[in-house]
Structures are given as C-alpha cells and as structure tokens.
PDB file of C-alpha atoms in Angstrom:
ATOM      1  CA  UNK A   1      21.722  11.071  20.629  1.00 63.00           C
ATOM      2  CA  UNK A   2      18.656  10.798  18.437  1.00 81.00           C
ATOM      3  CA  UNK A   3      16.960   7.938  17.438  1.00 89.00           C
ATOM      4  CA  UNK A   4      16.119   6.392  14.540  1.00 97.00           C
ATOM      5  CA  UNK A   5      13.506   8.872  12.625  1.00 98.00           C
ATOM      6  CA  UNK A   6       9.974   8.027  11.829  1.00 99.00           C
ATOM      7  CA  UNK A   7       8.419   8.424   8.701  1.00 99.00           C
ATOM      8  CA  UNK A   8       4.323   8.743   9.022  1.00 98.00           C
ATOM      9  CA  UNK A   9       1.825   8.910   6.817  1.00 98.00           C
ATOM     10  CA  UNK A  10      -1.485   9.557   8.583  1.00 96.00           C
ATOM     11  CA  UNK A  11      -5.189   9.304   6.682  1.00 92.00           C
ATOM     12  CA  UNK A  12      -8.131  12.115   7.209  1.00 80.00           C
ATOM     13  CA  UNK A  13     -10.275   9.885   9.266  1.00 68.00           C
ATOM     14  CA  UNK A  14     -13.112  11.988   9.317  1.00 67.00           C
ATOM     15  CA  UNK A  15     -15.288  13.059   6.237  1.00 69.00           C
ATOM     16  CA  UNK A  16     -16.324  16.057   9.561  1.00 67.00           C
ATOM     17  CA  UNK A  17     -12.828  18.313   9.644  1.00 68.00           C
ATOM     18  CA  UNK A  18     -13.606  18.838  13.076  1.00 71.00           C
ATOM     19  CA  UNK A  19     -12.907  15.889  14.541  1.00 70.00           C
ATOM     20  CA  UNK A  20      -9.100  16.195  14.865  1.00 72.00           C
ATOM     21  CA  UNK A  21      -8.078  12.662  15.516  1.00 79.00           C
ATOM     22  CA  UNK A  22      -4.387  11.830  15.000  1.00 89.00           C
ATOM     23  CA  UNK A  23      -1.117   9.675  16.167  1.00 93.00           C
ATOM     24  CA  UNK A  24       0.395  12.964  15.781  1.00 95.00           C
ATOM     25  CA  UNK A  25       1.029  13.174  19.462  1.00 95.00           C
ATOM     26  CA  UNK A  26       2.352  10.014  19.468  1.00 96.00           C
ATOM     27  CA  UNK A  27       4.787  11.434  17.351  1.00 98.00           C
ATOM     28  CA  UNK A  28       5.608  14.471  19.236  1.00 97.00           C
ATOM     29  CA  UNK A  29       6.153  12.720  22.554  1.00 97.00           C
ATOM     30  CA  UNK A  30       8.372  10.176  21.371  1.00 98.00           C
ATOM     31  CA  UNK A  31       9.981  13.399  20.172  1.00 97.00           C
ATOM     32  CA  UNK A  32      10.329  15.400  23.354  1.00 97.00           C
ATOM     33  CA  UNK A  33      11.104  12.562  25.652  1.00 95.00           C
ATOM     34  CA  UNK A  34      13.675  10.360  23.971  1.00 96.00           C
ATOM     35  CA  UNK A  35      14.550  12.749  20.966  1.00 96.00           C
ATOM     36  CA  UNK A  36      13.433  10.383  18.214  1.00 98.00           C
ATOM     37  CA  UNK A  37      12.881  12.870  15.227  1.00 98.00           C
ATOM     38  CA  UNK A  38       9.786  12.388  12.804  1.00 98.00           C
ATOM     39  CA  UNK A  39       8.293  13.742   9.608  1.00 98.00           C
ATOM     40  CA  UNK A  40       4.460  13.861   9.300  1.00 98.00           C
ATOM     41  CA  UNK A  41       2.465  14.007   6.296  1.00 97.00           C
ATOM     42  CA  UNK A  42      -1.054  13.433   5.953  1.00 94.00           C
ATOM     43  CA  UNK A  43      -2.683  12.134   2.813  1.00 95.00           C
ATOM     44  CA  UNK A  44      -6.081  12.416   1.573  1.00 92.00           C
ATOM     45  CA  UNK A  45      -5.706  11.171  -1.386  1.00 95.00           C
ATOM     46  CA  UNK A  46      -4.193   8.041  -3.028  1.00 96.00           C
ATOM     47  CA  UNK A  47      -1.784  10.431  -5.052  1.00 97.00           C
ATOM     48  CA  UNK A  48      -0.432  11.997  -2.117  1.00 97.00           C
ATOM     49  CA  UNK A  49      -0.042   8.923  -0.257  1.00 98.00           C
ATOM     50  CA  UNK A  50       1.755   7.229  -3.426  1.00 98.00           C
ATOM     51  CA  UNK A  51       4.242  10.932  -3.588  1.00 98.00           C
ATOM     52  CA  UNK A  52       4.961  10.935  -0.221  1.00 98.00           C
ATOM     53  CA  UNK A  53       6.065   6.820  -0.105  1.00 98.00           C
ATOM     54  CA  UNK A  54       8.420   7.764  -3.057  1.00 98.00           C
ATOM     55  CA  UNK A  55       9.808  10.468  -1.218  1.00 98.00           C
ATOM     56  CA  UNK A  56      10.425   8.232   1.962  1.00 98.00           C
ATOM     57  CA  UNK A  57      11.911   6.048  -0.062  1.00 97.00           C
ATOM     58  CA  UNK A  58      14.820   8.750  -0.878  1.00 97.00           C
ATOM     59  CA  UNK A  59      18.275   8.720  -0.269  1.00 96.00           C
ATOM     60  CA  UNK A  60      17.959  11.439   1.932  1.00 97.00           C
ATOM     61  CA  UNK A  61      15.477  10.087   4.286  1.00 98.00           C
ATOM     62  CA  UNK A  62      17.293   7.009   5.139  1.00 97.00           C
ATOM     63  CA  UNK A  63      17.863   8.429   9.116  1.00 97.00           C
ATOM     64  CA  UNK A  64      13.868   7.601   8.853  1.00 98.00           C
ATOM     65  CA  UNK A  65      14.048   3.691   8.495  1.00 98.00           C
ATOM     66  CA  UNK A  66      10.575   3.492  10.179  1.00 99.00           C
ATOM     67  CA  UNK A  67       7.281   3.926   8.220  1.00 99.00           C
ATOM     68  CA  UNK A  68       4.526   4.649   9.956  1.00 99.00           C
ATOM     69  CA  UNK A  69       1.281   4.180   8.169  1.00 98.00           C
ATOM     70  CA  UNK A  70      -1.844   5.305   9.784  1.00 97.00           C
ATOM     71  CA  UNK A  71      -5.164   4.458   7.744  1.00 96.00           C
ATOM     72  CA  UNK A  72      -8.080   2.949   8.062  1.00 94.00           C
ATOM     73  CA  UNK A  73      -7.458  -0.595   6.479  1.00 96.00           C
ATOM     74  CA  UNK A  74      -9.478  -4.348   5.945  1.00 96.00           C
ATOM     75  CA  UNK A  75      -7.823  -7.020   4.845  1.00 96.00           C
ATOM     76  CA  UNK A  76      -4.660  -6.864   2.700  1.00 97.00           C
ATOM     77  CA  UNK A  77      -4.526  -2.973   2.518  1.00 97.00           C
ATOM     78  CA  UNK A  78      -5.699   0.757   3.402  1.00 98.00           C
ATOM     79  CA  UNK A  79      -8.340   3.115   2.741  1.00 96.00           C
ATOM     80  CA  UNK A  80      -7.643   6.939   1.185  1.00 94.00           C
ATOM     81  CA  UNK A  81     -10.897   8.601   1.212  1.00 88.00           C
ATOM     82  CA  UNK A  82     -13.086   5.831  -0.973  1.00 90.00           C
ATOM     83  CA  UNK A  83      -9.702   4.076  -2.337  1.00 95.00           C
ATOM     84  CA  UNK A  84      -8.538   1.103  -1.453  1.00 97.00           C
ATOM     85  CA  UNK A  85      -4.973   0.396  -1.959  1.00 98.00           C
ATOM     86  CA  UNK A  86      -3.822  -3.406  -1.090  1.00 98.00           C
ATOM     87  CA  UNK A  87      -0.416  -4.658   0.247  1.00 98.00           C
ATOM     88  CA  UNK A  88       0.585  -5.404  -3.578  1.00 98.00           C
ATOM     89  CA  UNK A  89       0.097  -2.238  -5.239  1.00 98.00           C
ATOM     90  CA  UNK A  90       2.127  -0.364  -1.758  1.00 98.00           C
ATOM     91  CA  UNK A  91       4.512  -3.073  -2.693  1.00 98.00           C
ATOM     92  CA  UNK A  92       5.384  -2.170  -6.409  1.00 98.00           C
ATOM     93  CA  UNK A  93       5.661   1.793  -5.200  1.00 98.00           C
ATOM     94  CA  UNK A  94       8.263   0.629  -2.800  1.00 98.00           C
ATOM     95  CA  UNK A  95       9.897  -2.114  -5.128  1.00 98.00           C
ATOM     96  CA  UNK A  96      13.331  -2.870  -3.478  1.00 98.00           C
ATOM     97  CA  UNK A  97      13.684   0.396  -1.504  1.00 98.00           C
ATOM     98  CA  UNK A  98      13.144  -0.802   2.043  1.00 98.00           C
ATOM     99  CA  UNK A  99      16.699  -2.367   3.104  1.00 97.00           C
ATOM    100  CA  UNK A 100      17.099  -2.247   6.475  1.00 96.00           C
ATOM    101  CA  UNK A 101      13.920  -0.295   7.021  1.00 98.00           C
ATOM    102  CA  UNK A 102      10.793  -1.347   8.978  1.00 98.00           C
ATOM    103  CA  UNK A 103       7.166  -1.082   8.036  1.00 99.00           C
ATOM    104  CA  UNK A 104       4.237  -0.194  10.634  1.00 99.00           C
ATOM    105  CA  UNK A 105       0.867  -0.631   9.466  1.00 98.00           C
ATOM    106  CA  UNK A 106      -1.209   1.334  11.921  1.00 97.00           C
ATOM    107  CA  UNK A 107      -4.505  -0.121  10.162  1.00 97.00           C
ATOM    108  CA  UNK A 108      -6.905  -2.211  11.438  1.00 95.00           C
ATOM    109  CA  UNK A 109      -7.210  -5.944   9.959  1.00 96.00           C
ATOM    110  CA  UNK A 110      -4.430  -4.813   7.299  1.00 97.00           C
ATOM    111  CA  UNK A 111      -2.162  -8.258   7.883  1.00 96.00           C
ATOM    112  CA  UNK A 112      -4.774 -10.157   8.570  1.00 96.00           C
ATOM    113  CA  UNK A 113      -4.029 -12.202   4.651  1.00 96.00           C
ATOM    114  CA  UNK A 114      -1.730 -15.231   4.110  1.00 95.00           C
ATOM    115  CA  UNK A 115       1.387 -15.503   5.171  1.00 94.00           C
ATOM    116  CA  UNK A 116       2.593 -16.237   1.610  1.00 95.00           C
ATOM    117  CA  UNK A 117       1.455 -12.476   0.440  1.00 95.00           C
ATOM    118  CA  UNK A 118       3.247 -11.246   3.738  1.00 96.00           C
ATOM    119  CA  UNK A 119       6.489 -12.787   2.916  1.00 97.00           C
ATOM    120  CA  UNK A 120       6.178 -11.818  -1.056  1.00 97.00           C
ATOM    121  CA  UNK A 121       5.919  -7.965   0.372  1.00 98.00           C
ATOM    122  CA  UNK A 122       8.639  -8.082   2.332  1.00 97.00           C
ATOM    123  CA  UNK A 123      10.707  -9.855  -0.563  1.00 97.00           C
ATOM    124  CA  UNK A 124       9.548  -7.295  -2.955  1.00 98.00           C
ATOM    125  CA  UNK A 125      10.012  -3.966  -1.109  1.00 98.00           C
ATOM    126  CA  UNK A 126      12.551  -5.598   0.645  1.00 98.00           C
ATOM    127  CA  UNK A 127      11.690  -4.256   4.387  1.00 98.00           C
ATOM    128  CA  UNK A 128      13.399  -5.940   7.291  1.00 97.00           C
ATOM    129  CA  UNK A 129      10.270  -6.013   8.671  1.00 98.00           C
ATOM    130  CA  UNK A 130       6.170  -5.976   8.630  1.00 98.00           C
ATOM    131  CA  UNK A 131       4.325  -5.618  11.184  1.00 98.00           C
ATOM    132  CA  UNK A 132       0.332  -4.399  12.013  1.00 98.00           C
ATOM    133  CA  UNK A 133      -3.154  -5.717  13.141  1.00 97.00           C
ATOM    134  CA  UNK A 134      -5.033  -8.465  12.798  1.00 96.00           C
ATOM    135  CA  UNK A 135      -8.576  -7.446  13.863  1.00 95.00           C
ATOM    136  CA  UNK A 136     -10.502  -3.850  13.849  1.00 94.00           C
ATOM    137  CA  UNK A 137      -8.586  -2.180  17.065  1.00 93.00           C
ATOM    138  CA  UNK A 138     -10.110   0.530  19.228  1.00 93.00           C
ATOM    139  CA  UNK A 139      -8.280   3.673  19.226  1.00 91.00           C
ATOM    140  CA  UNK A 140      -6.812   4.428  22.370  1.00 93.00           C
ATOM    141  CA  UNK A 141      -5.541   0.629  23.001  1.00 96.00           C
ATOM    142  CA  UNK A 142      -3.943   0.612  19.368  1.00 96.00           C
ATOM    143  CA  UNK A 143      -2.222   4.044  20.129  1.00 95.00           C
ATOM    144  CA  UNK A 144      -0.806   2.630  23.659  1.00 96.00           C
ATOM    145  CA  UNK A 145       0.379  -0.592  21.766  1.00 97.00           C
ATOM    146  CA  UNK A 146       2.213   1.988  18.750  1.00 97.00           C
ATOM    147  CA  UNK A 147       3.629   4.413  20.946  1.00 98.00           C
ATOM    148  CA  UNK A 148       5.239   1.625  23.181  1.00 97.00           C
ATOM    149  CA  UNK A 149       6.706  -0.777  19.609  1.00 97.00           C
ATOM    150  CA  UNK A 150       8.036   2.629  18.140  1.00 98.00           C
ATOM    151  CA  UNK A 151       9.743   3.054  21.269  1.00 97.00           C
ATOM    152  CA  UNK A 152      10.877  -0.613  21.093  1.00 96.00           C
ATOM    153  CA  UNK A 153      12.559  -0.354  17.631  1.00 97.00           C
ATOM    154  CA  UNK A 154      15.059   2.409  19.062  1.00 96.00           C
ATOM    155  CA  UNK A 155      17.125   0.228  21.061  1.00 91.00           C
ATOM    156  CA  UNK A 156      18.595  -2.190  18.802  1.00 94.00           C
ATOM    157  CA  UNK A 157      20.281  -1.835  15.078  1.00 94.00           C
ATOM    158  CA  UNK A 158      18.099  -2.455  12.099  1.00 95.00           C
ATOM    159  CA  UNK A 159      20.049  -4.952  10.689  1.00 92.00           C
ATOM    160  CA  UNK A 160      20.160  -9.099  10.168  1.00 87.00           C
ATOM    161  CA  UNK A 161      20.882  -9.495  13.919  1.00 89.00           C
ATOM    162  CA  UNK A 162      19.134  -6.263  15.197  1.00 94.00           C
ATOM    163  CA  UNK A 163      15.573  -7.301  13.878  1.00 95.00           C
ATOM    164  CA  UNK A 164      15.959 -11.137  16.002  1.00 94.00           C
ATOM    165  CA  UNK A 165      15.993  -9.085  19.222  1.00 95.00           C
ATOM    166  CA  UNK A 166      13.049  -6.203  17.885  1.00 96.00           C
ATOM    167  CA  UNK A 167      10.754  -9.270  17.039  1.00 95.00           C
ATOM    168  CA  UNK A 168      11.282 -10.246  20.413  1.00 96.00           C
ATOM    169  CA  UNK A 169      10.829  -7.138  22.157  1.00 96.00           C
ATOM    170  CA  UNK A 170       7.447  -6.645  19.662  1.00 96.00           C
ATOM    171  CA  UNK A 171       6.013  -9.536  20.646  1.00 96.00           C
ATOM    172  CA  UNK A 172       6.435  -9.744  24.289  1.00 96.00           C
ATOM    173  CA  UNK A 173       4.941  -5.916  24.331  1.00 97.00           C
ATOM    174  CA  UNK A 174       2.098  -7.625  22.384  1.00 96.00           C
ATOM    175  CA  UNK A 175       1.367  -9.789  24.862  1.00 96.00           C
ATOM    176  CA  UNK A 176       0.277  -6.703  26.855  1.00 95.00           C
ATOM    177  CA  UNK A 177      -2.560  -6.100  23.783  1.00 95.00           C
ATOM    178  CA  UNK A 178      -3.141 -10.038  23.004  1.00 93.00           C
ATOM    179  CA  UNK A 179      -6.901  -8.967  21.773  1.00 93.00           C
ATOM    180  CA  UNK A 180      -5.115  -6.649  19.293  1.00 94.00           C
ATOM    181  CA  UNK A 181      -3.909  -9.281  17.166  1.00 95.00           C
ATOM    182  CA  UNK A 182      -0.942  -7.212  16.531  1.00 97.00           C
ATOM    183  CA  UNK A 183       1.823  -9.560  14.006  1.00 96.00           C
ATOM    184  CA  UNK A 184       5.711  -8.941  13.065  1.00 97.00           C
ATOM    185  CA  UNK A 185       7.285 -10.795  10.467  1.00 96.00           C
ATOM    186  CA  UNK A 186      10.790 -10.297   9.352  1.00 97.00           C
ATOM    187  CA  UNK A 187      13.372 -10.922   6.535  1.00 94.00           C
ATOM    188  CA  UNK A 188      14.844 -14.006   8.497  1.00 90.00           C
ATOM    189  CA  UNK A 189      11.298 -15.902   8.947  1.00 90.00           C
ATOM    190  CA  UNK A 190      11.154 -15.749   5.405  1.00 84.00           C
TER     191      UNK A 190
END
C-alpha cells in the first residue's frame, strides 16, 4: 500500500554546484523502505518555486498532501538565491488550496514569528497543519528529525481527528531534537 505522497521543493544551497547537498535521499529511502511515493523539484529561483507551489496545489496532486519545503529561511520565510519570500506572500500563492494537506518547512528559524501570523497562514491556505524550526539547525540533526516526522504523518488520516494523533506523534519525536526547536500547529489549535 503506498503512503501518502510527498511534495518537495528543495533550494540550491550552494552558490559552488559542487557541493551536492540535498534531502533528496531522504526522499528516496522513505521511498524504498515503506513505499511512500514523492515528487522532487528544485527551485532556484522565486518563479520556479511560486510554479511549482501552484502545481502542487492541483487537483491531480492531491495523493501528495505533504509539502516539503527545503530552503534556507530566517524568520517568517525562505531564501531563493538573494529573495526572500515570507510566510504571507507563500500564503496568498496557496490561498485556500491546502485542505487536508500538511505543510513542512524544512528551514531554519522559519516559524520562529507570532503565533497570530501562524494561525492567519493556516486560515488562509487552509493547511491542516504547519510545522518547522525555531532556531538555525545543523544539517544532519534536522535531516534525522525530517526523515523520522515524514515517516510519522503516514500512519494516521489527514483529517479533523487524524491531525490530534500526528501532533502528538510530532511532538513526542521532537522531544528526541528538543535543541531543534522544531513547532506543529494545526487547524484545531486555532
């Protein structure tokens, strides 16, 4: 039986091509060893990062309810080469498309705003849930923490009474990665 898909969007994190960092693996293990299909897109450029929501956000991608965004972030949104693009503008491109879908930013210090702007982005785009860091994360801790809370979301429906027991499951793995800082809010805490 496959799981539910993944939808990720990664960033170029190097200006130097030849450093080939990625959660791509991530990706393709969760793949191999519990079947849980993906599609992988990466985006060096705000455009292509802005296409590529919109196409998530399609009809026919709804067996990917999980968006996966890997960036480099600060406070209240992501970086695309020199761009910064906060929570609010990701919002409007994803204006009430997100029922029953969840949203992983893989972006250090990305959440780390009010919760009032957390709960207006999940009421506008409509997402069952939010979740990401706090703080700057190191790599290899981060990844751990993301391959184990994509894992997580497979076992339970994405749905009113589905997300209670996800939020749950997130935050005890969390526990695991306290210095993380890594947050979940969902549609019922707001």
């Amino acid at each position: 039986m496959k799981g539910k898909g993944i939808f990720c969007l990664e960033a170029k994190w190097y200006n130097d091509l030849r450093k080939k960092s990625s959660v791509r693996p991530i990706l393709e293990l969760l793949e191999m060893n519990s079947n849980i299909p993906y599609i992988y897109a990466d985006c060096a450029t705000a455009a292509e990062f802005e296409f590529f929501l919109k196409k998530w956000a399609l009809k026919k991608y709804i067996s990917y309810p999980i968006l996966y965004l890997a960036f480099h972030g600060s406070e209240n949104g992501i970086w695309i080469s020199n761009q910064f693009i906060t929570l609010d503008e990701i919002s409007l491109i994803l204006k009430g498309k997100c029922t029953n879908k969840i949203i992983l930013f893989a972006s250090c210090s990305t959440i780390n705003i009010d919760m009032i702007n957390l709960k207006n982005f999940l009421q506008t785009t409509d997402a069952l849930a939010i979740c990401g860091y706090k703080l700057i994360v190191p790599w290899i801790q981060s990844t751990a923490l993301e391959l184990m809370i994509l894992s997580a979301m497979q076992d339970n429906c994405f749905d009113g009474r589905g997300i209670a027991a996800i939020k749950l499951k997130l935050d005890e793995i969390a526990k695991m990665f306290t210095p993380l800082e890594f947050t979940i809010l969902t549609k019922k805490e707001i």
